[in-house]
């Protein structure tokens, strides 16, 4: 999956999420909100709305990465999992591998006198972290273990660059809900299969060069 876009994200514990795809001009391409037990995705250009589907399934259709809101928050903030509980550890040179309860593995390296999470594995995903500022990674790369058929390329290779992240900011609960008043009357419901066919974040293929 080849995707491209600029997204305004708001995440809050324990499991609330708001993603707004910022189009180059005009209104947002989509608004995706979730909180425990409910999620809504509004495709503004297509005038379609998806509800009654787990947030992780919606996110997988958008990005190729099936993570629930609490897991996405942990991955993007450099925690890897919501509640990391070490069970074992070992060293490989300057790299320390820490097994976490639930099967995830965190890889830490000493940078500037402190250990930083530089990589991790969880849920058949490989995650790489870089460009740390104030203990927060500004670059997060997520690769799937699953490969494209007939190649050695990962089926999903997603890099998120975090610009000006604000930590410990109170986000009102209303930000994680789309009410009937927020969505126009002409918006039609859609299914998860419909979303997979639309792929709003997928970048168009590069034009082939001709001679």
Coordinates of C-alpha atoms in Angstrom, one line a residue, residues 91-96 108-110:
X91 CA 21.9 -7.3 25.3
X92 CA 23.3 -7.3 21.8
X93 CA 26.3 -4.9 21.9
X94 CA 24.8 -1.4 22.5
X95 CA 21.3 -2.7 21.9
X96 CA 19.1 -3.9 24.7
X108 CA 16.6 0.3 23.3
X109 CA 19.8 2.1 22.6
X110 CA 21.7 4.6 24.7

